[in-house]
Amino acid sequence: MGGGGGGVAWRTLGKKWLHSTRALSHTRIPPNSLLSLDLPDVWIPNTNYTSTANTNCRFIPSSRIPNEHMATVIDGKSIADDLKSGIAGEICRMKNAVGKLPGLAVLLVGKRRDSRTFIRIKIKACNEVGISSFIAELPEDCTEDEIINVISSYNENPSVHGIIVQLPLPQHLDQEKIVNAVSLEKDVDGLHPTNIGNLAMRGREPLFIPCAPMVCIELLLRSGVEIIGKKAVVIGRSRIAGLPTSLLLQRRNATVSTVHAFTKKPEQITSQADIVVTDVGVPNMVRGHWLKQGAVVVDMGTNLVKDPSCRQGYSVTGDVCFEEAIGVVSAITPVPGGVGPVTISMLLSNTLDSAKRAYGFT
């Protein structure tokens, strides 16, 4: 009886659906209109769910948090040192075998203090493991053609195996066009559309994977965190970190949700997750009550916050309120000292892999 009634209902709905599709079949929907509006993820503090930009983050006692509970702090620096040691050994072995060293070229546009700091750290790391480094600096008001000419020269230079364009670029420049000018074979940042596309498609392998997402998986695996079948939430969907991290977690068979700037009540989604990864650039946005007891947190955020008590006038903090989270989660990466150091090591690893491929060295 129930089956028959269901069948009648289904047939009725089926007729309505067929009628509506026939009506629509006369009007072709342009493919571009099937894509959503390409709105930027601008994270605006929303007092409806939390004081997002509240940098006065402190531990808040809660009856659901045992007093003796303390999370494992994942030491990114020691992991980075371990990775660099292995990379240096491989570079030494390659030099002895083929007489060649990997080369990394860095392009800086303008004089942003943070960009200069990041480049200085990368060059220092190259020197530590034996990678040759090349630096090109262009003025803030340079043209796209000038930048692309520099990239083209590095593309053709056989001593250069990796090219990175330090982001962000000045607003008058087309970042997409410039990043895409980097040769696929030297895209050690993993940002070329072909690399991202292959990462998204099962059965295909990108030449390079973006460094920060690789770090996320590396830290989880080294910490003994089970990924298969777990609920993972990635906060943020940037091309550099959030999006490829979601794709990598899916490849590891996690059930992945994405929280972005238009997500309603994000704390209700994150509080159900076994693994939370953040990539938003909002200091202390993720508070203790956003997190599930025993979850694992990978904080990719690096935010400069004014701090008169610090000599330089600012301190570095992540997207997660560390003081609150540490009383809830089972493991967490600190900022600084978590994802950052390992990201540099992954960049060195990608550059080494590119050189090996170029020289046919295994």
Coordinates of C-alpha atoms in Angstrom, one line a residue, residues 56-354:
N56 CA 42.7 39.9 23.5
C57 CA 42.6 36.2 23.4
R58 CA 42.9 34.4 26.8
F59 CA 42.0 31.1 28.3
I60 CA 38.3 30.9 29.3
P61 CA 37.5 28.1 31.8
S62 CA 34.7 25.8 30.9
S63 CA 33.0 23.0 32.7
R64 CA 33.3 20.8 29.7
I65 CA 37.1 21.1 29.7
P66 CA 39.0 18.9 32.2
N67 CA 41.5 21.0 34.2
E68 CA 44.2 18.5 33.6
H69 CA 43.7 18.4 29.8
M70 CA 46.5 20.0 27.8
A71 CA 46.9 19.6 24.0
T72 CA 50.0 18.4 22.3
V73 CA 51.8 21.4 20.6
I74 CA 53.1 20.3 17.3
D75 CA 56.7 21.5 17.0
G76 CA 57.0 22.6 13.4
K77 CA 60.6 23.8 13.8
S78 CA 61.9 20.3 14.7
I79 CA 60.0 18.7 11.8
A80 CA 61.4 21.4 9.5
D81 CA 65.0 20.7 10.7
D82 CA 64.5 17.0 10.1
L83 CA 63.2 17.6 6.6
K84 CA 66.0 20.0 5.7
S85 CA 68.6 17.5 6.9
G86 CA 67.2 14.9 4.5
I87 CA 67.1 17.5 1.6
A88 CA 70.7 18.6 2.2
G89 CA 71.8 14.9 2.1
E90 CA 70.0 14.4 -1.2
I91 CA 71.5 17.6 -2.7
C92 CA 75.0 16.4 -1.7
R93 CA 74.3 13.0 -3.3
M94 CA 73.1 14.7 -6.5
K95 CA 76.1 17.0 -6.6
N96 CA 78.5 14.1 -6.3
A97 CA 76.6 12.1 -9.0
V98 CA 76.0 14.7 -11.7
G99 CA 77.9 17.8 -10.5
K100 CA 74.8 20.0 -10.4
L101 CA 72.9 21.9 -7.7
P102 CA 69.2 22.8 -7.6
G103 CA 68.5 26.5 -8.2
L104 CA 65.6 28.6 -6.9
A105 CA 64.7 32.0 -8.3
V106 CA 62.7 34.6 -6.3
L107 CA 60.9 37.6 -7.8
L108 CA 60.1 40.5 -5.5
V109 CA 58.0 43.5 -6.7
G110 CA 58.0 46.6 -4.4
K111 CA 59.4 47.0 -0.9
R112 CA 56.9 45.4 1.4
R113 CA 58.6 44.7 4.7
D114 CA 56.8 41.4 5.2
S115 CA 57.7 40.2 1.7
R116 CA 61.3 41.1 2.2
T117 CA 61.3 39.1 5.5
F118 CA 59.8 36.0 3.8
I119 CA 62.3 36.2 1.0
R120 CA 65.2 36.5 3.4
I121 CA 64.0 33.4 5.3
K122 CA 63.8 31.5 2.0
I123 CA 67.2 32.5 0.8
K124 CA 68.7 31.6 4.2
A125 CA 67.1 28.1 4.0
C126 CA 68.4 27.6 0.5
N127 CA 72.0 28.4 1.7
E128 CA 71.6 25.9 4.6
V129 CA 70.8 23.0 2.3
G130 CA 72.9 23.8 -0.8
I131 CA 70.4 25.3 -3.2
S132 CA 71.6 28.1 -5.4
S133 CA 69.4 31.2 -5.2
F134 CA 68.6 33.9 -7.7
I135 CA 66.8 37.2 -6.7
A136 CA 65.2 39.7 -9.0
E137 CA 63.8 42.9 -7.5
L138 CA 61.5 45.2 -9.5
P139 CA 60.1 48.6 -8.4
E140 CA 56.5 49.0 -7.2
D141 CA 55.4 50.7 -10.4
C142 CA 56.8 48.2 -12.8
T143 CA 54.7 46.8 -15.6
E144 CA 53.4 43.3 -16.2
D145 CA 55.6 43.0 -19.3
E146 CA 58.7 43.8 -17.2
I147 CA 57.8 41.1 -14.7
I148 CA 56.9 38.5 -17.4
N149 CA 60.3 39.2 -19.1
V150 CA 62.1 38.3 -15.9
I151 CA 60.0 35.2 -15.4
S152 CA 60.7 34.2 -19.1
S153 CA 64.4 34.5 -18.6
Y154 CA 64.2 32.2 -15.5
N155 CA 62.0 29.8 -17.4
E156 CA 64.8 29.5 -20.0
N157 CA 67.7 29.3 -17.5
P158 CA 68.7 25.6 -17.1
S159 CA 70.3 26.5 -13.7
V160 CA 67.0 27.5 -12.3
H161 CA 64.6 24.7 -11.3
G162 CA 62.1 26.6 -9.3
I163 CA 60.5 30.1 -9.6
I164 CA 58.4 31.8 -7.0
V165 CA 56.7 35.2 -7.4
Q166 CA 56.5 36.7 -3.9
L167 CA 52.8 37.5 -3.2
P168 CA 50.9 39.7 -2.9
L169 CA 51.7 41.9 -5.9
P170 CA 50.8 45.6 -6.2
Q171 CA 47.2 46.1 -7.1
H172 CA 47.8 47.4 -10.6
L173 CA 49.2 44.1 -11.7
D174 CA 47.3 41.0 -12.9
Q175 CA 48.4 38.4 -10.4
E176 CA 46.8 35.5 -12.2
K177 CA 48.5 36.4 -15.5
I178 CA 51.9 36.8 -13.8
V179 CA 51.7 33.5 -11.8
N180 CA 50.6 31.6 -14.9
A181 CA 53.7 32.8 -16.8
V182 CA 55.9 30.6 -14.6
S183 CA 56.8 27.4 -16.5
L184 CA 54.8 24.4 -15.3
E185 CA 58.0 22.5 -14.8
K186 CA 59.4 25.2 -12.5
D187 CA 56.1 26.0 -10.6
V188 CA 57.5 25.0 -7.2
D189 CA 54.7 27.0 -5.5
G190 CA 52.2 24.6 -7.2
L191 CA 49.9 27.5 -8.3
H192 CA 49.8 26.8 -12.0
P193 CA 46.3 26.0 -13.2
T194 CA 47.4 22.6 -14.5
N195 CA 49.0 21.7 -11.2
I196 CA 45.8 22.7 -9.3
G197 CA 43.6 21.0 -11.9
N198 CA 45.5 17.7 -11.7
L199 CA 45.4 17.9 -7.9
A200 CA 41.6 18.1 -8.1
M201 CA 41.2 15.1 -10.4
R202 CA 41.4 11.6 -9.1
G203 CA 43.9 9.5 -11.1
R204 CA 46.1 12.4 -12.0
E205 CA 49.2 13.7 -10.3
P206 CA 50.4 17.3 -10.3
L207 CA 54.1 18.0 -10.8
F208 CA 54.0 20.2 -7.7
I209 CA 51.6 20.6 -4.7
P210 CA 51.3 24.0 -3.0
C211 CA 53.7 24.0 0.0
A212 CA 51.3 24.9 2.9
P213 CA 48.8 22.2 2.1
M214 CA 51.6 19.7 1.9
V215 CA 52.7 20.8 5.3
C216 CA 49.2 20.3 6.7
I217 CA 49.2 16.6 5.7
E218 CA 52.8 16.1 6.7
L219 CA 52.1 17.5 10.2
L220 CA 48.9 15.4 10.6
L221 CA 50.7 12.2 9.5
R222 CA 53.8 12.8 11.7
S223 CA 51.5 13.4 14.6
G224 CA 49.8 10.1 14.2
V225 CA 46.4 11.7 13.3
E226 CA 44.0 9.4 11.4
I227 CA 42.6 11.2 8.4
I228 CA 40.6 8.5 6.6
G229 CA 36.9 8.8 7.3
K230 CA 37.3 11.8 9.7
K231 CA 35.4 15.0 9.5
A232 CA 37.7 17.8 8.4
V233 CA 36.8 21.5 8.1
V234 CA 39.0 23.9 6.2
I235 CA 38.3 27.6 7.0
G236 CA 39.2 29.6 4.0
R237 CA 39.5 28.7 0.3
S238 CA 42.5 30.6 -1.0
R239 CA 44.3 29.3 -4.1
I240 CA 47.5 29.1 -2.1
A241 CA 46.3 27.2 1.0
G242 CA 42.6 26.6 1.7
L243 CA 41.5 25.1 -1.7
P244 CA 44.4 22.8 -2.2
T245 CA 44.3 21.7 1.4
S246 CA 40.7 20.6 0.9
L247 CA 41.7 18.7 -2.2
L248 CA 44.5 17.0 -0.4
L249 CA 42.3 16.0 2.6
Q250 CA 39.8 14.5 0.1
R251 CA 42.6 12.5 -1.5
R252 CA 43.3 11.2 2.0
N253 CA 39.7 10.2 2.2
A254 CA 38.5 12.7 4.8
T255 CA 35.0 14.0 4.7
V256 CA 35.7 17.7 4.0
S257 CA 33.7 20.8 4.5
T258 CA 34.7 24.4 3.6
V259 CA 33.9 27.4 5.7
H260 CA 34.2 30.7 3.9
A261 CA 33.3 34.4 4.4
F262 CA 29.7 33.8 3.4
T263 CA 29.1 30.7 5.6
K264 CA 26.3 31.1 8.1
K265 CA 27.1 30.2 11.8
P266 CA 30.6 28.7 11.0
E267 CA 31.2 27.7 14.6
Q268 CA 28.4 25.2 14.3
I269 CA 30.3 23.5 11.5
T270 CA 33.7 23.6 13.0
S271 CA 32.5 22.3 16.3
Q272 CA 31.6 19.0 14.7
A273 CA 35.1 18.5 13.0
D274 CA 37.8 16.1 14.0
I275 CA 40.3 18.2 12.1
V276 CA 40.2 21.9 11.6
V277 CA 42.5 23.8 9.3
T278 CA 42.5 27.6 9.1
D279 CA 43.6 30.0 6.4
V280 CA 41.9 33.3 6.7
G281 CA 44.3 35.9 8.1
V282 CA 42.0 37.1 10.9
P283 CA 43.8 37.0 14.3
N284 CA 42.1 34.8 16.9
M285 CA 39.0 34.3 14.9
V286 CA 38.5 30.7 15.9
R287 CA 37.7 30.6 19.6
G288 CA 37.6 27.7 22.0
H289 CA 33.9 27.1 21.7
W290 CA 34.3 26.7 17.9
L291 CA 36.2 23.5 18.5
K292 CA 35.2 19.9 19.3
Q293 CA 36.8 18.3 22.4
G294 CA 39.8 16.4 21.2
A295 CA 40.0 17.8 17.7
V296 CA 43.3 18.5 15.9
V297 CA 44.0 22.1 14.7
V298 CA 46.4 23.2 12.0
D299 CA 46.6 27.0 12.0
M300 CA 48.0 28.4 8.8
G301 CA 47.3 32.0 9.7
T302 CA 50.1 34.5 10.2
N303 CA 48.8 37.8 11.5
L304 CA 50.7 40.8 12.8
V305 CA 49.0 42.3 15.8
K306 CA 50.0 45.6 17.5
D307 CA 51.7 44.8 20.8
P308 CA 53.5 47.6 22.7
S309 CA 55.2 45.0 24.9
C310 CA 57.2 43.7 22.0
R311 CA 60.4 45.3 20.9
Q312 CA 59.3 45.6 17.2
G313 CA 55.8 46.9 18.3
Y314 CA 53.8 43.9 17.1
S315 CA 53.4 40.2 17.8
V316 CA 52.6 37.3 15.5
T317 CA 49.4 35.3 16.0
G318 CA 47.4 32.8 14.1
D319 CA 43.7 32.5 13.1
V320 CA 43.0 30.4 16.2
C321 CA 42.9 31.7 19.8
F322 CA 45.7 29.4 21.0
E323 CA 45.1 30.1 24.7
E324 CA 41.5 28.9 24.5
A325 CA 42.0 26.1 22.0
I326 CA 44.8 24.4 23.9
G327 CA 42.3 23.5 26.7
V328 CA 40.0 21.9 24.2
V329 CA 41.8 20.2 21.4
S330 CA 44.2 17.2 21.4
A331 CA 46.9 18.7 19.2
I332 CA 47.5 22.1 17.7
T333 CA 50.2 24.0 15.7
P334 CA 51.5 27.2 17.3
V335 CA 52.0 30.5 15.5
P336 CA 54.8 31.1 15.1
G337 CA 56.7 27.9 15.1
G338 CA 54.1 25.5 13.5
V339 CA 53.3 25.5 9.8
G340 CA 55.7 28.3 8.8
P341 CA 59.1 26.6 9.2
V342 CA 57.8 23.4 7.5
T343 CA 56.4 25.4 4.6
I344 CA 59.9 26.6 3.8
S345 CA 61.2 23.0 3.9
M346 CA 58.5 21.9 1.5
L347 CA 59.5 24.7 -0.9
L348 CA 63.1 23.4 -0.8
S349 CA 61.8 19.8 -1.3
N350 CA 59.8 20.9 -4.4
T351 CA 62.9 22.6 -5.8
L352 CA 65.0 19.5 -5.3
D353 CA 62.4 17.4 -7.0
S354 CA 62.3 19.7 -10.0

